[in-house]
XYZ file of C-alpha atoms in Angstrom:
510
model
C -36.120 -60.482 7.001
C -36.438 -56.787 7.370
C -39.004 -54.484 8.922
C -40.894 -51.698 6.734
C -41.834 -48.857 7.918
C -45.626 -49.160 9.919
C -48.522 -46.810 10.472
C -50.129 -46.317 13.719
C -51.487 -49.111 15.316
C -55.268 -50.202 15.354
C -56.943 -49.263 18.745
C -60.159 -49.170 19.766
C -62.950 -47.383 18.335
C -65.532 -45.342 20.515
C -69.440 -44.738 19.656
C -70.848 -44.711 16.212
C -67.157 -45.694 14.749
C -67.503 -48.580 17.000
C -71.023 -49.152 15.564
C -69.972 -48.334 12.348
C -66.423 -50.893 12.112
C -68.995 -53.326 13.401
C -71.266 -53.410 10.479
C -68.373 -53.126 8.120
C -66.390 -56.042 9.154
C -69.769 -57.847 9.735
C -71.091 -57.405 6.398
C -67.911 -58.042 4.527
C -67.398 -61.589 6.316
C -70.922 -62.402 5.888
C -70.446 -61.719 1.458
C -67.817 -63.729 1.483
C -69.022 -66.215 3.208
C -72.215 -66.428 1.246
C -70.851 -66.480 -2.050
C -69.409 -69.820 -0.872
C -73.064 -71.865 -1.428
C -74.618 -68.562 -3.152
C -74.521 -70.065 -6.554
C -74.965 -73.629 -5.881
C -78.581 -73.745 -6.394
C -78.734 -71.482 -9.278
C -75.709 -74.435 -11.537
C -78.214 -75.658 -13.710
C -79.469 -72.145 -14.987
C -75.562 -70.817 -15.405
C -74.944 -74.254 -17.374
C -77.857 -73.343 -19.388
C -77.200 -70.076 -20.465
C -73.769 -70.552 -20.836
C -74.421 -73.525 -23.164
C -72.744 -76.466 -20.595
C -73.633 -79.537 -18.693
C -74.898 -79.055 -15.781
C -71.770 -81.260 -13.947
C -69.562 -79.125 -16.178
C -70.898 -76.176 -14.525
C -70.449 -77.864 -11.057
C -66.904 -76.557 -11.480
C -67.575 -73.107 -10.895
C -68.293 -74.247 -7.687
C -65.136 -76.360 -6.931
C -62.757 -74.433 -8.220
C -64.156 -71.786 -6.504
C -63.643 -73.578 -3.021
C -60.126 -74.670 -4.083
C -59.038 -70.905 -4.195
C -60.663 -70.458 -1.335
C -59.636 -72.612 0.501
C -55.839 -72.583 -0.460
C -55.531 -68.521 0.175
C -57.683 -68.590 3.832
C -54.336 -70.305 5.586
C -52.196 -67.691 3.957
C -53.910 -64.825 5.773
C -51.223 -64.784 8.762
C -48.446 -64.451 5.922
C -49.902 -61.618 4.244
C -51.416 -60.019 6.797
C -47.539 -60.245 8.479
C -46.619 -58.846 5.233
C -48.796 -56.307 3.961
C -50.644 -55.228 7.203
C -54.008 -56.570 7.946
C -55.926 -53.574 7.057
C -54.521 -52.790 3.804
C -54.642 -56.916 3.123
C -58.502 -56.527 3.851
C -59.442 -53.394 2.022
C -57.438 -54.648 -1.309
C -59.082 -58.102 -0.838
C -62.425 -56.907 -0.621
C -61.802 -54.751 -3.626
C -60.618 -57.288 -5.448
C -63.207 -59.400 -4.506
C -65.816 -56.730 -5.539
C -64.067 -56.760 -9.253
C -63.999 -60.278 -9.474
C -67.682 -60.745 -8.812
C -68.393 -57.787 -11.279
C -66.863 -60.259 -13.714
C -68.541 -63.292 -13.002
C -72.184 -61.165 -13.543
C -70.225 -60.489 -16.861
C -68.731 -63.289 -17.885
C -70.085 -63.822 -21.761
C -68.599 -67.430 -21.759
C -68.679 -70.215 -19.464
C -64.343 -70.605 -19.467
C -64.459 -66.508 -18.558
C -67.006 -67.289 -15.080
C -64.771 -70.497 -14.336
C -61.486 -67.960 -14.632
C -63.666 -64.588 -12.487
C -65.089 -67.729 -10.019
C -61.060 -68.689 -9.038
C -60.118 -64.966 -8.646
C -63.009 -64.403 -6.469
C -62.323 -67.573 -4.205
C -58.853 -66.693 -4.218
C -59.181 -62.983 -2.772
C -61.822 -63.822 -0.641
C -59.450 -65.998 1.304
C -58.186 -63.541 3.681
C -62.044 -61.436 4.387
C -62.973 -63.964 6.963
C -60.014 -64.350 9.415
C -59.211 -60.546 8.879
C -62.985 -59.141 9.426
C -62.567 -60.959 13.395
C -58.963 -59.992 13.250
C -60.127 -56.346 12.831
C -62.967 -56.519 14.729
C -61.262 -57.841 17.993
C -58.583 -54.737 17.090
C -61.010 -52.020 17.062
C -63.201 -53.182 20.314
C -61.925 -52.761 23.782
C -60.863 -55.590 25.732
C -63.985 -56.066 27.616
C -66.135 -55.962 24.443
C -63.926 -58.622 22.412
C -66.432 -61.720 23.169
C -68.913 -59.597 21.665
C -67.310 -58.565 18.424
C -66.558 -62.413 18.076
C -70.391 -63.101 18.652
C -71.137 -60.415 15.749
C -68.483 -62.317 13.637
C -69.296 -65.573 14.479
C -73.266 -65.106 13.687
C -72.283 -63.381 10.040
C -69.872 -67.152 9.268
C -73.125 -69.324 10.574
C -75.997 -67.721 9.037
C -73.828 -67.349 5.814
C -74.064 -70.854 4.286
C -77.946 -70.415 5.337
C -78.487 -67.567 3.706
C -76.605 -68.380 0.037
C -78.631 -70.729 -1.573
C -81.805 -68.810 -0.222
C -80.743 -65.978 -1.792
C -79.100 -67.476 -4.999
C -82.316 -69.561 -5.618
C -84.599 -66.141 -5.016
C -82.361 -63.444 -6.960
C -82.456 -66.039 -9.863
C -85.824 -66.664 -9.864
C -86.663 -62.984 -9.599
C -84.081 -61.720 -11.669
C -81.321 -63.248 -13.516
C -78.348 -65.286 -12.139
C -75.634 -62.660 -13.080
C -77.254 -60.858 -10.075
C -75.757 -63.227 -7.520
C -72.458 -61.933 -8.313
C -73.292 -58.406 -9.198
C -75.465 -57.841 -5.943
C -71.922 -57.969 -4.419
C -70.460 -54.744 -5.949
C -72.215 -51.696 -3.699
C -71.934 -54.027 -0.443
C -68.133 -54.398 -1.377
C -68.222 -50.364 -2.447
C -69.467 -49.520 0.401
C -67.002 -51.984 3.065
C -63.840 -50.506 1.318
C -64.892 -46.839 1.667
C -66.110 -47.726 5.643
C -62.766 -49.639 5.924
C -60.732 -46.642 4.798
C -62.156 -43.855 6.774
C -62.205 -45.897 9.888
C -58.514 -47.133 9.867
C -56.936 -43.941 7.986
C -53.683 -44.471 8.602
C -53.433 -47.167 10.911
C -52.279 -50.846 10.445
C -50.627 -53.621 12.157
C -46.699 -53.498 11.620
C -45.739 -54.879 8.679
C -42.516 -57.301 8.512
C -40.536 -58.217 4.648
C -40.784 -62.177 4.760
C -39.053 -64.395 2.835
C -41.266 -66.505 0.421
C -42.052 -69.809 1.097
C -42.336 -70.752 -1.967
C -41.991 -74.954 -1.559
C -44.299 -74.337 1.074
C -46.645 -72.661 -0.808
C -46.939 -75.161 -3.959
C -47.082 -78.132 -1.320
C -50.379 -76.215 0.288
C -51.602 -75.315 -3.410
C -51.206 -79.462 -4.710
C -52.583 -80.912 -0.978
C -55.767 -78.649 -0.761
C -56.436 -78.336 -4.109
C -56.709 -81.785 -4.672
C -58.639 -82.422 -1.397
C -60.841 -80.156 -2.360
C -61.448 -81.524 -5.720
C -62.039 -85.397 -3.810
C -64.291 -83.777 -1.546
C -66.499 -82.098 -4.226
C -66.522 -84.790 -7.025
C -66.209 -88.099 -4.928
C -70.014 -87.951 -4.350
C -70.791 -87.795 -8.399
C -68.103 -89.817 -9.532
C -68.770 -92.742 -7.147
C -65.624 -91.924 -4.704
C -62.971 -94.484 -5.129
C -64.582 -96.609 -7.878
C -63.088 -92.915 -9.795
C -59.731 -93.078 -11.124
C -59.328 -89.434 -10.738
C -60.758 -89.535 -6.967
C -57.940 -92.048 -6.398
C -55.437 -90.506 -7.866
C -56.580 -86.424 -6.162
C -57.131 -88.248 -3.037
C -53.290 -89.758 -2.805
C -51.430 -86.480 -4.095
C -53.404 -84.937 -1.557
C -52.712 -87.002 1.292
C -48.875 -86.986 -0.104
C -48.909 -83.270 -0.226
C -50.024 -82.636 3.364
C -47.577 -85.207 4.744
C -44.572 -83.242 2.999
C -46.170 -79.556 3.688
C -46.436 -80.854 7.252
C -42.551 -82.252 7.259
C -41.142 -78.989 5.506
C -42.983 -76.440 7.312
C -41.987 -77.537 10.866
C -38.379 -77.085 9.241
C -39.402 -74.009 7.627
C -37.892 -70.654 9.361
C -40.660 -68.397 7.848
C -43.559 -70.964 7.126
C -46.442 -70.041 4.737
C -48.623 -71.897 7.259
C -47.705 -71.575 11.261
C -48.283 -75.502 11.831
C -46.649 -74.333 15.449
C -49.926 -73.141 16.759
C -50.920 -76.750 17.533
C -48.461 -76.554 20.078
C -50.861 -74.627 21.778
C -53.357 -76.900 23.567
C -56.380 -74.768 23.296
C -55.728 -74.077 19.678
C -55.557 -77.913 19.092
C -58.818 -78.453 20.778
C -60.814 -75.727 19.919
C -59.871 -76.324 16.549
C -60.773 -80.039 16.676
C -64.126 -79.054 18.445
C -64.849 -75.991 15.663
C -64.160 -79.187 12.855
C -66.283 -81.502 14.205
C -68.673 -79.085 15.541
C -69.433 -77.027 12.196
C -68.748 -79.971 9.714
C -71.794 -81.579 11.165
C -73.873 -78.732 11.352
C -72.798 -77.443 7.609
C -73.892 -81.634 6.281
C -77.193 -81.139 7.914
C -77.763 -77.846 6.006
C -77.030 -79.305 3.507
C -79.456 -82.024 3.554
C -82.489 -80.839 5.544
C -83.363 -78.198 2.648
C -82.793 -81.161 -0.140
C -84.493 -83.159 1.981
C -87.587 -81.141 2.003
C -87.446 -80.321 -1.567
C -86.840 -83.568 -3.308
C -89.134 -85.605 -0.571
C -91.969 -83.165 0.533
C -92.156 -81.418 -1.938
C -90.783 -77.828 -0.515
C -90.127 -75.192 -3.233
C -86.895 -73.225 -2.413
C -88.751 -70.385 -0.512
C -90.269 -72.622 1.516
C -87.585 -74.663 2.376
C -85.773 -71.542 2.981
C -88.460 -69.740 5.053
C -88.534 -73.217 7.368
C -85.266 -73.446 7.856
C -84.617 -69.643 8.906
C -85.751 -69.531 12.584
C -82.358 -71.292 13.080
C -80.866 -68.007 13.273
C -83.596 -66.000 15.685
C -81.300 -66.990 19.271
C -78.159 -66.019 18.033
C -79.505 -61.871 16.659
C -81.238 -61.795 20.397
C -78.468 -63.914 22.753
C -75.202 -61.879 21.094
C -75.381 -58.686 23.071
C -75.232 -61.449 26.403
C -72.700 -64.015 25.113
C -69.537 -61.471 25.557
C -70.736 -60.710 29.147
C -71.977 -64.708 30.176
C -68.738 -66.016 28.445
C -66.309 -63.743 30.383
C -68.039 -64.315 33.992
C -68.633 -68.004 33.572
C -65.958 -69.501 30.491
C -66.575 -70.058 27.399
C -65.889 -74.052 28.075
C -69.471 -73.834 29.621
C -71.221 -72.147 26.536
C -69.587 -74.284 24.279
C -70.976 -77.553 25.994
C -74.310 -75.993 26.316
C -74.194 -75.587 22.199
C -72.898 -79.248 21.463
C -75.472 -80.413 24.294
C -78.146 -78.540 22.204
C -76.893 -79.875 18.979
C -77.201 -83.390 20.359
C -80.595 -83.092 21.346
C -81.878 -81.503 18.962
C -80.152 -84.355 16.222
C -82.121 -87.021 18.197
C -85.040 -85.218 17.945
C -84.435 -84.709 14.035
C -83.692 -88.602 14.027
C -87.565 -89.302 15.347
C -89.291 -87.700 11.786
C -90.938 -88.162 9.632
C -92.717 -87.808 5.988
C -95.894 -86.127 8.108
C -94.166 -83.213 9.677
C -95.628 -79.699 8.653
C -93.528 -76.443 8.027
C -94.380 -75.632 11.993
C -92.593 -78.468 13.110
C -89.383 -78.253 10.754
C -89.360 -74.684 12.245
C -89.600 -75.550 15.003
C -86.401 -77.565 15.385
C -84.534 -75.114 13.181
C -84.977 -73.002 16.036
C -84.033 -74.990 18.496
C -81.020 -75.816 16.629
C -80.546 -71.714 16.783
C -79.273 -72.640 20.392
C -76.287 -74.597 19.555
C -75.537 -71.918 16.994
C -75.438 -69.038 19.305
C -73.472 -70.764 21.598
C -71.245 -72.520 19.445
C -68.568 -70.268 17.283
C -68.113 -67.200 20.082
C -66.972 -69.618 22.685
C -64.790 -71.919 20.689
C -63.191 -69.351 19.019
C -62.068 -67.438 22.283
C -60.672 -70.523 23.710
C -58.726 -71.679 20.614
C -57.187 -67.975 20.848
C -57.105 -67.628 24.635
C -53.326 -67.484 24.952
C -52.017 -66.882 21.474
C -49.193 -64.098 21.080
C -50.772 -60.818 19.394
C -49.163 -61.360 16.401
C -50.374 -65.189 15.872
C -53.621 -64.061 16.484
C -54.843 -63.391 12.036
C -52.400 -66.571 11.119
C -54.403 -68.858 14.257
C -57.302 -67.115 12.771
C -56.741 -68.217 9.046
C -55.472 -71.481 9.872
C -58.558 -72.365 11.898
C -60.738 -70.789 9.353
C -59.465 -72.574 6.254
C -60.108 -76.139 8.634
C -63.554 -75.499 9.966
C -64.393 -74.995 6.052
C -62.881 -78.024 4.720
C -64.574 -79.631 7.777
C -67.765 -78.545 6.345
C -67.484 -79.642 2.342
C -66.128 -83.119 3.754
C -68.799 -83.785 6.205
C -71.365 -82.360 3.709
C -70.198 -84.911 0.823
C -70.048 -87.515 3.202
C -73.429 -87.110 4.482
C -74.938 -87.050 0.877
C -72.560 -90.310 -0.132
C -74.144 -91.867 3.209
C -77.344 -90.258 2.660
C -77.844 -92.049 -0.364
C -76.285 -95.514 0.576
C -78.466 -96.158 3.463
C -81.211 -95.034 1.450
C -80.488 -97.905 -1.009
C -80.257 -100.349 2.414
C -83.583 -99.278 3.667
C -85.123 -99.454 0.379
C -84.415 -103.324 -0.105
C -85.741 -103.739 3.024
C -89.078 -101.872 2.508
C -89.405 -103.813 -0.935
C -88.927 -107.567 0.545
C -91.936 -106.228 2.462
C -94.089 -105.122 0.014
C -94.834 -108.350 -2.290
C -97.629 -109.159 -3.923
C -98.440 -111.096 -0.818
C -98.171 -108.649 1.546
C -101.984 -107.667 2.907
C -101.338 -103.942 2.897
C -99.928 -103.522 -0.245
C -102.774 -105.646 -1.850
C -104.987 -103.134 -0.044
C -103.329 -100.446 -1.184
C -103.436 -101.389 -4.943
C -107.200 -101.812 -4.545
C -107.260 -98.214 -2.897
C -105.300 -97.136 -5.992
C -107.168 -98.904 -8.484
C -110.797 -97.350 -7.131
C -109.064 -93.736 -7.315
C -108.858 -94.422 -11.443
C -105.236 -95.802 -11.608
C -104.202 -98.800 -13.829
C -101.984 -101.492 -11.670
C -98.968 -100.750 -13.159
C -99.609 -96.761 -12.104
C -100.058 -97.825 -8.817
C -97.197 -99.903 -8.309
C -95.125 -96.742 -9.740
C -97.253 -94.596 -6.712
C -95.976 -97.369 -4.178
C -92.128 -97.424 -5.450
C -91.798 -93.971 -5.136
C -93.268 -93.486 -1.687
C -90.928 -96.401 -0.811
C -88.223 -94.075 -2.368
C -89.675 -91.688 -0.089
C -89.522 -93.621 3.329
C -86.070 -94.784 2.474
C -84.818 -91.922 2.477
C -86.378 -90.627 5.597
C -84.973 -93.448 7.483
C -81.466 -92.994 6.179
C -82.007 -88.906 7.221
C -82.991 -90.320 10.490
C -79.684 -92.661 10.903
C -77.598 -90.073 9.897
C -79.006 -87.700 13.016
C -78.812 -90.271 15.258
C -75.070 -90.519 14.110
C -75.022 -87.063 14.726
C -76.174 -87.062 17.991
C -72.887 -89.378 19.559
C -70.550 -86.808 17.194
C -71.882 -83.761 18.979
C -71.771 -85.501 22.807
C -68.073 -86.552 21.624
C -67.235 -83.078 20.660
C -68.312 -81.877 24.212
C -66.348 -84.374 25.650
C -63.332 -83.213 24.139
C -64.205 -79.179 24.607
C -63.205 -80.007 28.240
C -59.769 -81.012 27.720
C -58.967 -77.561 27.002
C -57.759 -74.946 29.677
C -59.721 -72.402 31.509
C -59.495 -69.284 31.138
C -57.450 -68.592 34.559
C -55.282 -71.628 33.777
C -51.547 -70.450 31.929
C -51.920 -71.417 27.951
């Protein structure tokens, strides 16, 4: 191992720089973190175009989120390697080419090929954008830059499908991708002026190249379980069986060699660190639950009541209204009074407002949705900014972008397995609730008899009615299966603030 020669060091910014670094490292988070769920609505109109299945297309999505999420641990190694700011300005260019190709891709093979590039060097954005963020703010102001980071990684999976289902509509899908290139342009220009010859120092590492392959074959294929076990039936799939046990293999035998490992690809060491541990536990649990209920509330409201994309999109976006007007506070609140107390107040929130969610039903308007969405706005302003400082609270300097990464590349596996769970469990009580509902309605049942008459006087035949009655029993099944899955939710989130408090406080030694 051998030192190369550095640039200055990052310091703080000052005034419009400040301002300036701000929206930068904002903006470039927040595109990578939408492209994540940006083309997941828009699969069937890629698949058509491009002369595919639908399912076949589904792979732009998962190999997509394998790159992803194999390269976001590896941002400690290369950042140690490289430097952080020259690691962020090449992967955001790179990142800007690679979704130029996807708007260009002629064939379906060529997107699937531009899709793993652009997972791949998007990797590193996330962790580095707070990395650089907390560099360039002054220590007082660091809670803060983590509040503008953390709202750009919440309101990201929000904001993907809105867009990718609008720009589609509107336009044409290749404009997902291509809307990317002047916001990339414009982050690597703003990058370079405002760190001109300043980095972190830069150290010649050793390759872990074992290492490497073990984290490659364990995420990849956990990735791949997590994203097809829902449409291949989970374990009743021979190749869910097989990507779920090379996966579990591979993460027993990356875990073995890189505790043995001088110069680890991933720093499995930081777990030594009790507030890491926790607050990455907490972030896991936390944001896994909140990413499955985005998931389902907008198919929810589509596929039951009827919601076209906009709308589902324009009820679900108050969710983000208390985090833009509580993030100039939450630096301030968080130093004075601990960011163990913020963070409870967000899981408290969460649980609250996931037994409220589990008490709808088919009859609530737009208003009401909206209504809880912005409730559940609490929890997220109150939820990332404080975890994130005390998983870090403690941490060396120079741990600080591979903590970063490591915890990254977990709270987003978190949320694709919670999010295929929650669909798998989604639709499984919604089969038990649905036998139930049909032993009640027989042809001896009074109300359905009354309701076939009601349906026969409005013109319909009786077999057209008893198709009207199955599918509002479809309907109500899967209502009360949304509603068992909230009140699930509800003991997850008062567990998770149970376990926030086993961390240290701020004035306790780390």
């Amino acid at each position: 191992m051998t030192a190369a020669p550095t640039k200055q060091p990052i310091t703080p910014l000052q005034g419009a720089p400040r301002a300036l670094a701000a929206v930068t490292f904002g903006l470039a988070s927040f595109m990578a973190v939408v492209d994540i769920t940006v083309a997941n609505v828009s699969v069937p109109t890629i698949s058509g175009n491009l002369g595919v299945s639908s399912e076949e297309g589904e792979w732009t999505i998962t190999f997509f989120a394998i790159s992803n999420a194999i390269c976001i641990p590896l941002t400690g190694w290369l950042g140690r390697r490289f430097g952080q700011a020259r690691l962020f300005a090449g992967s955001v260019a790179a990142f800007t080419l690679a979704s130029i190709l996807c708007g260009l891709a002629p064939t379906f093979e060529t997107l699937l090929i531009a899709r793993i590039l652009q997972g791949a060097v998007a990797g590193p954005i996330v962790p580095l954008s707070q990395a650089l963020l907390v560099a360039v703010f002054p220590p007082e102001k660091r809670t803060f830059a983590v509040a503008m980071w953390a709202m750009t990684n919440m309101a990201g999976p929000v904001a993907g499908p809105m867009l990718g289902g609008w720009i589609t509509d509107q336009f044409s899908w290749p404009w997902i991708f291509l809307i990317n290139a002047p916001v990339g342009v414009f982050v690597v220009i703003s990058a370079g002026v405002l760190l001109r010859g300043r980095d972190t120092p830069t150290v010649r590492l050793p390759v872990d190249v074992v290492g490497l392959a073990l984290l490659a074959i364990a995420v990849g294929c956990l990735q791949v379980t997590f994203d097809r076990g829902r449409t291949l039936d989970w374990f009743a799939s021979p190749l869910i069986c097989a990507t779920a046990t090379i996966s579990v293999i591979g993460f027993v035998l990356l875990v073995i060699w890189e505790l043995g490992e001088a110069h680890p690809i991933v720093d499995l060491r930081l777990f030594e660190f009790r507030n890491f541990a926790i607050g990455t536990l907490s972030v896991a649990v936390g944001f896994g639950l909140y990413f499955a209920a985005l998931v389902l509330v907008p198919l929810w409201l589509q596929t039951d009541l009827g919601y076209s994309s906009t709308w589902a999109g324009v009820a679900t976006a108050p969710m983000g209204v208390f985090g833009i007007v509580l993030a100039p506070f939450l630096g301030r609140w968080v130093a004075t009074h601990g960011p163990r107390v913020y963070a409870s107040i967000a899981f408290a929130a969460w649980a609250l407002v996931a037994l409220w969610r589990s008490t709808m039903t088919t009859g609530v308007t737009v208003a009401d949705v909206a209504l809880i969405q912005l409730a559940q706005g609490i929890g997220i302003a109150f939820f990332l900014t404080p975890v994130v400082s005390l998983s870090l609270a403690g941490l060396p300097p120079d741990k600080l972008a591979s903590a970063s990464g490591l915890q990254t590349a977990i709270r987003m596996m978190a949320g694709s397995l919670c999010a295929s769970i929650a669909q798998t469990f989604w639709d499984e009580r919604a089969r038990f609730h649905r036998n139930h509902l049909v032993d009640a309605v027989t042809e001896l049942s009074d109300r359905a008899m009354a309701a076939i008459k009601t349906l026969r006087s409005a013109g319909l035949t009786e077999q057209q009615s008893w198709a009207v009655i199955n599918q509002q029993i479809d309907v109500q099944a899967r209502m009360l299966s949304l509603n068992d899955f909230f009140y699930f939710s509800t003991f997850a989130f008062m567990t998770a603030l149970g376990i926030i408090w086993l961390a240290r406080g701020p004035k306790q030694p780390s």
